[in-house]
Amino acid sequence: MQGVSNVQKTANAVIIGGGMIGCSLAYELALRGMKDIVVVEKEYLCSGATGRCGAGVRQQWGTETNAILARDSVKRFEQMNEELEYDMDIEFKQGGYLIVAYTEGEWTQFHKNVAVQKSLDIPVEMVTPEGAREIVPHLNIDGLFGATFCQTDGHANPFHVVDAYAKAARRLGVVFETYTEVTGIVAENGKVKTVETTRGNIDAPLVINAANYAAGKVCKMVDFDLPLYPQRHQALVTEPVEPTQGPMVISFSRRLYCQQTPHGSFIMGVGDPHEPKDFNINSSWDFLEDVSRQVLSVLPLLKNLRVVRQWSGLYDMSPDANPILDEVPDVQGMWVLAGFSGHGFMVGPQTSVLVAQKIMGEKCFMPIEKFGLDRFRRGELLLEPSVV
């Protein structure tokens, strides 16, 4: 734990949140020449949503925006150990994603999704039920319309990824203040001025809110209501067994994702459409029963696996399941990067490039305005159909 010393009094930028988004953005800004960056995290790095995520990385999205961010992030994951000169291994394994359709509506949507993905040169294929079972031999194909498969999708270790970004950022001069909670933000004359923390105040002309599910609370510190709400998602991990499943298997209609890690354990979860909008991260028996029913309907071979533990995390849900990357209205210098709706880890590497390009005055590789807050007022939402 950090000592009781105060934080430094001034910075060029303060980033709130020490997860995937905060740490990767700190690196990208420092890489582009920004000096004197401070990342403030209320606990330890990767202690929030990133450390509780399933850590899957897929490019199979229904909106062009998410597909581009994911496609380019996969390329970054593939080279991350080398790019960040990491002294360990982020454990990025590309076993693929098999996304199955048990309803006609899903299968129709998959045709639309694949058209988007192929237009972006994402190596995805539509497969028959028999073809899907060749990829995952223990898949239940009763009632299956078909599936989509992308071999370059995969899974990484979120703790190692955040550690890699943090170490690379530190080498570029970024300061990380852990166990330091933001208690207030001061703005004067329409500009952000000061970040107040439990270890002192930091004056900065640029404040970046990368606090995930707590981003709404941070925005309220400058009297702005962010259109975002927290939603609990639960997951479990089983005992390790011999390798039996290469790809992640996803069923949207059954709200399920399931993958086998490189260590042999299975990680799985289901989404609950009736989950209340609050900050509850307690675990429940209902989840264990629900995920068991759903996974056995898709992957019946797993019925005798023993559960080692379960946990919960929070999605930062936006109205259209797409991120919000924008400056807060009427508070110049305060940015918000939130609303990833459970997918910030997989699109984080390239999202941080996009935001860093914008902040540093570089040409953005795609129009960042698509992720602006104004889209909600205009009613031009980027509705993402492929969310578990």
Short mmCIF file of C-alpha atoms in Angstrom, two decimals:
data_model
loop_
_atom_site.label_atom_id
_atom_site.label_comp_id
_atom_site.label_asym_id
_atom_site.label_seq_id
_atom_site.Cartn_x
_atom_site.Cartn_y
_atom_site.Cartn_z
CA MET A 1 0.00 0.00 0.00
CA GLN A 2 1.08 3.56 -0.64
CA GLY A 3 2.37 5.56 2.27
CA VAL A 4 0.63 8.56 3.76
CA SER A 5 2.58 11.09 1.69
CA ASN A 6 0.57 13.54 -0.37
CA VAL A 7 0.15 13.35 -4.12
CA GLN A 8 2.04 15.84 -6.28
CA LYS A 9 0.29 19.19 -6.48
CA THR A 10 0.25 19.78 -10.24
CA ALA A 11 0.11 17.69 -13.43
CA ASN A 12 -0.56 18.13 -17.11
CA ALA A 13 -3.17 15.36 -16.97
CA VAL A 14 -4.91 13.34 -14.29
CA ILE A 15 -6.46 10.02 -15.31
CA ILE A 16 -9.06 8.64 -12.88
CA GLY A 17 -9.09 4.84 -12.93
CA GLY A 18 -6.28 2.29 -12.99
CA GLY A 19 -7.83 -0.38 -15.16
CA MET A 20 -7.42 -1.26 -18.82
CA ILE A 21 -8.62 2.09 -20.16
CA GLY A 22 -6.79 4.32 -17.68
CA CYS A 23 -3.45 2.52 -17.93
CA SER A 24 -3.48 2.10 -21.71
CA LEU A 25 -4.44 5.74 -22.23
CA ALA A 26 -1.65 6.90 -19.91
CA TYR A 27 0.80 4.92 -22.04
CA GLU A 28 -0.55 6.22 -25.36
CA LEU A 29 -0.48 9.85 -24.20
CA ALA A 30 3.05 9.52 -22.81
CA LEU A 31 4.17 7.76 -25.99
CA ARG A 32 3.01 10.83 -27.94
CA GLY A 33 5.06 13.15 -25.81
CA MET A 34 2.76 14.27 -23.01
CA LYS A 35 4.67 14.81 -19.79
CA ASP A 36 3.61 14.86 -16.15
CA ILE A 37 0.67 12.40 -16.25
CA VAL A 38 -0.79 11.09 -13.00
CA VAL A 39 -3.08 8.05 -12.81
CA VAL A 40 -5.22 7.96 -9.68
CA GLU A 41 -6.71 4.64 -8.54
CA LYS A 42 -8.71 4.17 -5.34
CA GLU A 43 -7.36 0.65 -4.76
CA TYR A 44 -4.66 -1.32 -6.63
CA LEU A 45 -4.24 -1.38 -10.40
CA CYS A 46 -6.77 -3.69 -12.10
CA SER A 47 -8.87 -3.88 -8.93
CA GLY A 48 -12.10 -2.77 -10.59
CA ALA A 49 -14.04 -3.95 -13.64
CA THR A 50 -10.95 -5.06 -15.60
CA GLY A 51 -9.84 -7.48 -12.89
CA ARG A 52 -13.30 -9.02 -12.74
CA CYS A 53 -13.92 -9.41 -16.48
CA GLY A 54 -13.97 -12.61 -18.51
CA ALA A 55 -11.06 -11.18 -20.56
CA GLY A 56 -12.28 -12.46 -23.91
CA VAL A 57 -11.25 -10.60 -27.05
CA ARG A 58 -13.55 -10.87 -30.07
CA GLN A 59 -13.97 -9.05 -33.35
CA GLN A 60 -17.43 -10.43 -34.13
CA TRP A 61 -19.59 -7.37 -33.58
CA GLY A 62 -22.69 -6.05 -35.26
CA THR A 63 -21.68 -2.39 -35.46
CA GLU A 64 -18.83 -1.18 -37.63
CA THR A 65 -17.44 0.98 -34.83
CA ASN A 66 -17.03 -1.87 -32.34
CA ALA A 67 -15.73 -4.20 -35.06
CA ILE A 68 -13.00 -1.73 -36.08
CA LEU A 69 -11.90 -1.09 -32.50
CA ALA A 70 -11.83 -4.83 -31.78
CA ARG A 71 -10.07 -5.76 -35.03
CA ASP A 72 -7.30 -3.25 -34.46
CA SER A 73 -7.05 -4.13 -30.76
CA VAL A 74 -6.48 -7.78 -31.65
CA LYS A 75 -3.49 -6.71 -33.73
CA ARG A 76 -2.18 -4.87 -30.69
CA PHE A 77 -2.73 -7.86 -28.38
CA GLU A 78 -0.81 -10.05 -30.82
CA GLN A 79 2.28 -7.84 -30.49
CA MET A 80 1.76 -6.52 -26.96
CA ASN A 81 4.55 -8.40 -25.22
CA GLU A 82 7.03 -6.99 -27.71
CA GLU A 83 5.54 -3.50 -28.06
CA LEU A 84 5.36 -2.89 -24.32
CA GLU A 85 8.64 -4.76 -23.66
CA TYR A 86 6.83 -6.79 -21.03
CA ASP A 87 8.99 -8.88 -18.72
CA MET A 88 6.28 -11.53 -18.35
CA ASP A 89 3.53 -12.70 -20.72
CA ILE A 90 0.03 -11.26 -21.27
CA GLU A 91 -1.06 -14.83 -22.15
CA PHE A 92 -2.93 -13.90 -25.31
CA LYS A 93 -4.22 -17.13 -26.81
CA GLN A 94 -6.15 -17.08 -30.09
CA GLY A 95 -8.37 -20.13 -29.79
CA GLY A 96 -11.16 -18.40 -31.68
CA TYR A 97 -14.79 -17.56 -30.89
CA LEU A 98 -17.67 -19.78 -31.95
CA ILE A 99 -20.93 -17.83 -31.75
CA VAL A 100 -23.95 -20.10 -32.05
CA ALA A 101 -27.49 -19.35 -33.24
CA TYR A 102 -30.34 -21.35 -31.74
CA THR A 103 -33.06 -19.05 -33.07
CA GLU A 104 -33.98 -17.96 -36.58
CA GLY A 105 -33.77 -14.33 -35.50
CA GLU A 106 -30.19 -14.79 -34.33
CA TRP A 107 -29.22 -16.49 -37.57
CA THR A 108 -30.70 -13.62 -39.57
CA GLN A 109 -28.75 -11.11 -37.45
CA PHE A 110 -25.56 -13.14 -37.87
CA HIS A 111 -25.78 -12.76 -41.64
CA LYS A 112 -25.89 -8.98 -41.16
CA ASN A 113 -23.04 -9.05 -38.62
CA VAL A 114 -20.79 -11.13 -40.85
CA ALA A 115 -21.37 -8.77 -43.77
CA VAL A 116 -20.07 -5.92 -41.61
CA GLN A 117 -17.12 -7.97 -40.37
CA LYS A 118 -16.07 -9.21 -43.80
CA SER A 119 -16.21 -5.65 -45.17
CA LEU A 120 -13.54 -4.84 -42.57
CA ASP A 121 -11.37 -7.85 -43.51
CA ILE A 122 -12.11 -9.68 -40.27
CA PRO A 123 -11.47 -13.40 -40.94
CA VAL A 124 -14.90 -14.71 -39.93
CA GLU A 125 -16.85 -17.58 -41.46
CA MET A 126 -20.42 -18.82 -41.23
CA VAL A 127 -20.57 -22.52 -40.47
CA THR A 128 -23.26 -25.19 -40.52
CA PRO A 129 -24.32 -27.02 -37.35
CA GLU A 130 -22.12 -29.93 -38.41
CA GLY A 131 -19.24 -27.56 -39.07
CA ALA A 132 -19.72 -26.01 -35.63
CA ARG A 133 -19.51 -29.44 -34.02
CA GLU A 134 -16.26 -30.11 -35.85
CA ILE A 135 -14.85 -27.00 -34.18
CA VAL A 136 -16.30 -27.87 -30.73
CA PRO A 137 -17.06 -31.63 -30.72
CA HIS A 138 -19.12 -31.53 -27.50
CA LEU A 139 -21.45 -28.78 -28.80
CA ASN A 140 -25.18 -29.55 -28.69
CA ILE A 141 -26.42 -28.94 -32.23
CA ASP A 142 -30.06 -29.89 -31.59
CA GLY A 143 -32.06 -26.92 -32.88
CA LEU A 144 -28.91 -25.11 -34.00
CA PHE A 145 -29.34 -22.96 -37.12
CA GLY A 146 -25.62 -22.38 -37.56
CA ALA A 147 -22.71 -20.44 -36.12
CA THR A 148 -19.99 -17.93 -36.92
CA PHE A 149 -16.33 -18.56 -36.21
CA CYS A 150 -13.27 -16.32 -36.12
CA GLN A 151 -9.99 -18.06 -35.34
CA THR A 152 -8.09 -14.87 -34.44
CA ASP A 153 -10.44 -14.05 -31.55
CA GLY A 154 -9.07 -15.07 -28.20
CA HIS A 155 -8.40 -14.44 -24.52
CA ALA A 156 -5.75 -12.63 -22.48
CA ASN A 157 -4.81 -12.26 -18.83
CA PRO A 158 -6.25 -8.89 -17.69
CA PHE A 159 -3.87 -8.50 -14.75
CA HIS A 160 -0.82 -9.02 -16.95
CA VAL A 161 -2.17 -6.71 -19.65
CA VAL A 162 -2.72 -3.87 -17.17
CA ASP A 163 0.66 -4.58 -15.58
CA ALA A 164 2.33 -4.41 -19.00
CA TYR A 165 0.74 -1.05 -19.80
CA ALA A 166 1.54 0.36 -16.35
CA LYS A 167 5.18 -0.67 -16.51
CA ALA A 168 5.57 0.77 -20.02
CA ALA A 169 3.86 4.00 -18.93
CA ARG A 170 6.10 4.31 -15.87
CA ARG A 171 9.17 4.02 -18.09
CA LEU A 172 7.78 7.01 -20.00
CA GLY A 173 7.40 9.01 -16.79
CA VAL A 174 3.77 8.38 -15.80
CA VAL A 175 3.10 8.46 -12.04
CA PHE A 176 0.60 6.01 -10.55
CA GLU A 177 -1.07 6.93 -7.27
CA THR A 178 -2.84 3.82 -5.92
CA TYR A 179 -5.04 3.65 -2.82
CA THR A 180 -5.96 7.23 -3.61
CA GLU A 181 -9.65 8.05 -3.99
CA VAL A 182 -11.02 11.04 -5.87
CA THR A 183 -13.37 12.98 -3.60
CA GLY A 184 -14.17 15.99 -5.77
CA ILE A 185 -13.41 17.90 -8.94
CA VAL A 186 -13.22 21.69 -9.10
CA ALA A 187 -14.06 23.58 -12.28
CA GLU A 188 -13.83 27.35 -12.72
CA ASN A 189 -15.01 29.51 -15.61
CA GLY A 190 -16.06 26.48 -17.62
CA LYS A 191 -12.68 24.73 -17.29
CA VAL A 192 -11.52 21.87 -15.13
CA LYS A 193 -9.00 23.01 -12.52
CA THR A 194 -8.40 20.61 -9.63
CA VAL A 195 -8.84 16.96 -8.70
CA GLU A 196 -9.40 16.52 -4.97
CA THR A 197 -8.23 13.21 -3.49
CA THR A 198 -7.83 11.54 -0.11
CA ARG A 199 -4.11 12.31 -0.34
CA GLY A 200 -4.29 15.92 -1.43
CA ASN A 201 -5.29 18.00 -4.44
CA ILE A 202 -3.82 17.97 -7.95
CA ASP A 203 -4.20 20.98 -10.22
CA ALA A 204 -4.46 19.93 -13.87
CA PRO A 205 -5.92 21.38 -17.09
CA LEU A 206 -6.86 17.89 -18.34
CA VAL A 207 -8.83 15.34 -16.33
CA ILE A 208 -9.84 12.02 -17.86
CA ASN A 209 -12.62 10.02 -16.26
CA ALA A 210 -11.85 6.34 -16.92
CA ALA A 211 -13.63 5.10 -13.80
CA ASN A 212 -15.84 2.56 -15.58
CA TYR A 213 -19.00 1.87 -13.57
CA ALA A 214 -18.12 4.75 -11.21
CA ALA A 215 -17.79 7.21 -14.12
CA GLY A 216 -21.27 8.55 -13.44
CA LYS A 217 -20.35 9.39 -9.86
CA VAL A 218 -17.23 11.20 -11.06
CA CYS A 219 -19.21 13.23 -13.59
CA LYS A 220 -21.67 14.29 -10.87
CA MET A 221 -18.72 16.02 -9.21
CA VAL A 222 -19.00 18.62 -11.98
CA ASP A 223 -22.82 18.50 -12.00
CA PHE A 224 -23.08 16.45 -15.18
CA ASP A 225 -25.45 13.49 -15.48
CA LEU A 226 -23.71 10.83 -17.54
CA PRO A 227 -26.15 8.50 -19.39
CA LEU A 228 -24.65 5.38 -17.85
CA TYR A 229 -25.67 2.83 -15.25
CA PRO A 230 -23.90 -0.05 -13.48
CA GLN A 231 -25.11 -3.61 -14.02
CA ARG A 232 -23.90 -6.69 -12.17
CA HIS A 233 -22.55 -9.60 -14.22
CA GLN A 234 -21.51 -12.80 -12.50
CA ALA A 235 -18.98 -15.41 -13.57
CA LEU A 236 -17.47 -18.63 -12.29
CA VAL A 237 -14.34 -20.70 -12.78
CA THR A 238 -14.14 -24.49 -12.59
CA GLU A 239 -11.44 -26.95 -11.63
CA PRO A 240 -8.76 -27.39 -14.32
CA VAL A 241 -9.15 -30.37 -16.65
CA GLU A 242 -7.43 -31.64 -19.78
CA PRO A 243 -7.81 -29.41 -22.88
CA THR A 244 -11.18 -30.13 -24.48
CA GLN A 245 -12.35 -26.79 -25.92
CA GLY A 246 -10.32 -24.42 -28.07
CA PRO A 247 -12.71 -21.56 -28.81
CA MET A 248 -14.86 -19.38 -26.62
CA VAL A 249 -18.50 -20.40 -27.17
CA ILE A 250 -21.17 -17.69 -27.03
CA SER A 251 -24.95 -17.96 -27.27
CA PHE A 252 -26.79 -14.64 -27.21
CA SER A 253 -30.27 -16.20 -26.92
CA ARG A 254 -29.10 -18.27 -23.95
CA ARG A 255 -27.10 -15.30 -22.57
CA LEU A 256 -24.03 -17.49 -22.21
CA TYR A 257 -20.28 -17.37 -22.76
CA CYS A 258 -17.93 -20.22 -21.92
CA GLN A 259 -14.23 -20.76 -22.52
CA GLN A 260 -11.40 -22.97 -21.34
CA THR A 261 -8.32 -21.12 -20.16
CA PRO A 262 -4.75 -22.13 -21.02
CA HIS A 263 -4.52 -23.52 -17.46
CA GLY A 264 -7.43 -25.92 -18.05
CA SER A 265 -10.17 -24.23 -16.01
CA PHE A 266 -13.43 -23.19 -17.65
CA ILE A 267 -14.65 -19.62 -17.18
CA MET A 268 -18.32 -18.97 -17.89
CA GLY A 269 -21.09 -16.51 -17.24
CA VAL A 270 -24.63 -15.59 -18.19
CA GLY A 271 -26.29 -12.21 -18.46
CA ASP A 272 -29.45 -11.56 -16.47
CA PRO A 273 -31.92 -9.22 -18.24
CA HIS A 274 -33.65 -8.56 -14.92
CA GLU A 275 -30.50 -7.42 -13.12
CA PRO A 276 -31.18 -4.15 -11.25
CA LYS A 277 -29.24 -1.00 -12.02
CA ASP A 278 -27.08 -0.71 -8.93
CA PHE A 279 -23.60 -1.31 -7.54
CA ASN A 280 -24.26 -4.74 -6.05
CA ILE A 281 -21.34 -7.14 -6.58
CA ASN A 282 -22.49 -9.92 -4.27
CA SER A 283 -22.69 -13.44 -5.69
CA SER A 284 -25.92 -15.43 -5.82
CA TRP A 285 -27.19 -19.01 -5.88
CA ASP A 286 -29.60 -18.01 -8.64
CA PHE A 287 -26.65 -17.38 -10.92
CA LEU A 288 -25.16 -20.81 -10.26
CA GLU A 289 -28.46 -22.47 -11.17
CA ASP A 290 -28.98 -20.27 -14.22
CA VAL A 291 -25.50 -20.67 -15.68
CA SER A 292 -25.64 -24.43 -15.08
CA ARG A 293 -28.89 -24.76 -17.00
CA GLN A 294 -27.68 -22.63 -19.89
CA VAL A 295 -24.23 -24.15 -20.27
CA LEU A 296 -25.53 -27.72 -20.16
CA SER A 297 -28.03 -26.91 -22.90
CA VAL A 298 -25.13 -25.85 -25.12
CA LEU A 299 -22.12 -27.85 -23.84
CA PRO A 300 -23.54 -30.91 -22.01
CA LEU A 301 -20.11 -32.54 -21.60
CA LEU A 302 -19.31 -30.06 -18.83
CA LYS A 303 -21.98 -31.41 -16.46
CA ASN A 304 -19.55 -33.03 -13.99
CA LEU A 305 -17.14 -30.11 -13.65
CA ARG A 306 -16.70 -28.79 -10.12
CA VAL A 307 -16.93 -25.06 -9.49
CA VAL A 308 -13.92 -23.56 -7.71
CA ARG A 309 -15.28 -20.06 -7.14
CA GLN A 310 -17.65 -17.43 -8.48
CA TRP A 311 -17.49 -13.66 -8.47
CA SER A 312 -19.26 -10.57 -9.74
CA GLY A 313 -18.27 -7.43 -11.59
CA LEU A 314 -20.04 -4.42 -13.00
CA TYR A 315 -20.68 -3.40 -16.60
CA ASP A 316 -20.77 0.35 -17.27
CA MET A 317 -23.84 0.27 -19.49
CA SER A 318 -24.51 3.01 -22.04
CA PRO A 319 -27.89 3.40 -23.78
CA ASP A 320 -26.60 1.78 -26.98
CA ALA A 321 -23.89 -0.56 -25.58
CA ASN A 322 -21.21 1.57 -27.25
CA PRO A 323 -18.57 3.62 -25.45
CA ILE A 324 -18.77 7.31 -24.67
CA LEU A 325 -15.54 9.10 -25.65
CA ASP A 326 -16.11 12.81 -25.29
CA GLU A 327 -15.40 16.00 -23.43
CA VAL A 328 -17.96 16.82 -20.76
CA PRO A 329 -20.23 19.68 -21.95
CA ASP A 330 -19.42 23.04 -20.38
CA VAL A 331 -16.33 21.68 -18.56
CA GLN A 332 -13.40 22.20 -20.89
CA GLY A 333 -10.56 19.77 -20.28
CA MET A 334 -12.64 17.04 -18.63
CA TRP A 335 -13.02 13.91 -20.73
CA VAL A 336 -15.03 10.78 -20.09
CA LEU A 337 -14.12 7.33 -21.41
CA ALA A 338 -16.87 5.01 -20.21
CA GLY A 339 -20.00 3.15 -21.24
CA PHE A 340 -18.11 0.21 -22.74
CA SER A 341 -20.93 -2.08 -21.57
CA GLY A 342 -18.64 -4.89 -20.52
CA HIS A 343 -16.26 -4.77 -23.48
CA GLY A 344 -13.68 -2.17 -22.49
CA PHE A 345 -10.95 -4.76 -22.05
CA MET A 346 -11.14 -6.14 -25.57
CA VAL A 347 -11.34 -2.78 -27.35
CA GLY A 348 -9.16 -0.89 -24.87
CA PRO A 349 -5.85 -0.90 -26.77
CA GLN A 350 -7.17 0.81 -29.87
CA THR A 351 -9.72 2.98 -28.04
CA SER A 352 -6.84 4.54 -26.14
CA VAL A 353 -5.03 5.23 -29.40
CA LEU A 354 -8.12 7.00 -30.76
CA VAL A 355 -8.56 9.20 -27.68
CA ALA A 356 -4.84 9.96 -27.42
CA GLN A 357 -4.81 11.03 -31.06
CA LYS A 358 -7.72 13.40 -30.41
CA ILE A 359 -6.28 14.89 -27.22
CA MET A 360 -2.82 15.37 -28.77
CA GLY A 361 -4.20 17.02 -31.90
CA GLU A 362 -3.27 14.19 -34.25
CA LYS A 363 -5.39 12.84 -37.08
CA CYS A 364 -7.76 10.21 -35.71
CA PHE A 365 -7.83 6.84 -37.47
CA MET A 366 -11.66 6.90 -37.30
CA PRO A 367 -14.20 9.63 -36.48
CA ILE A 368 -14.25 9.87 -32.69
CA GLU A 369 -17.39 12.02 -32.97
CA LYS A 370 -19.39 8.81 -33.46
CA PHE A 371 -18.83 8.12 -29.77
CA GLY A 372 -19.88 11.59 -28.65
CA LEU A 373 -22.45 12.38 -25.98
CA ASP A 374 -24.50 14.37 -28.47
CA ARG A 375 -25.65 11.18 -30.19
CA PHE A 376 -28.08 10.53 -27.36
CA ARG A 377 -29.69 13.96 -27.72
CA ARG A 378 -29.94 13.50 -31.49
CA GLY A 379 -31.32 10.00 -31.16
CA GLU A 380 -28.56 8.64 -33.39
CA LEU A 381 -27.60 5.67 -31.27
CA LEU A 382 -25.01 3.08 -32.37
CA LEU A 383 -27.11 0.13 -31.23
CA GLU A 384 -24.95 -2.96 -30.74
CA PRO A 385 -26.94 -6.19 -31.25
CA SER A 386 -24.22 -8.59 -30.04
CA VAL A 387 -23.92 -8.22 -26.28
CA VAL A 388 -23.97 -10.99 -23.66
#
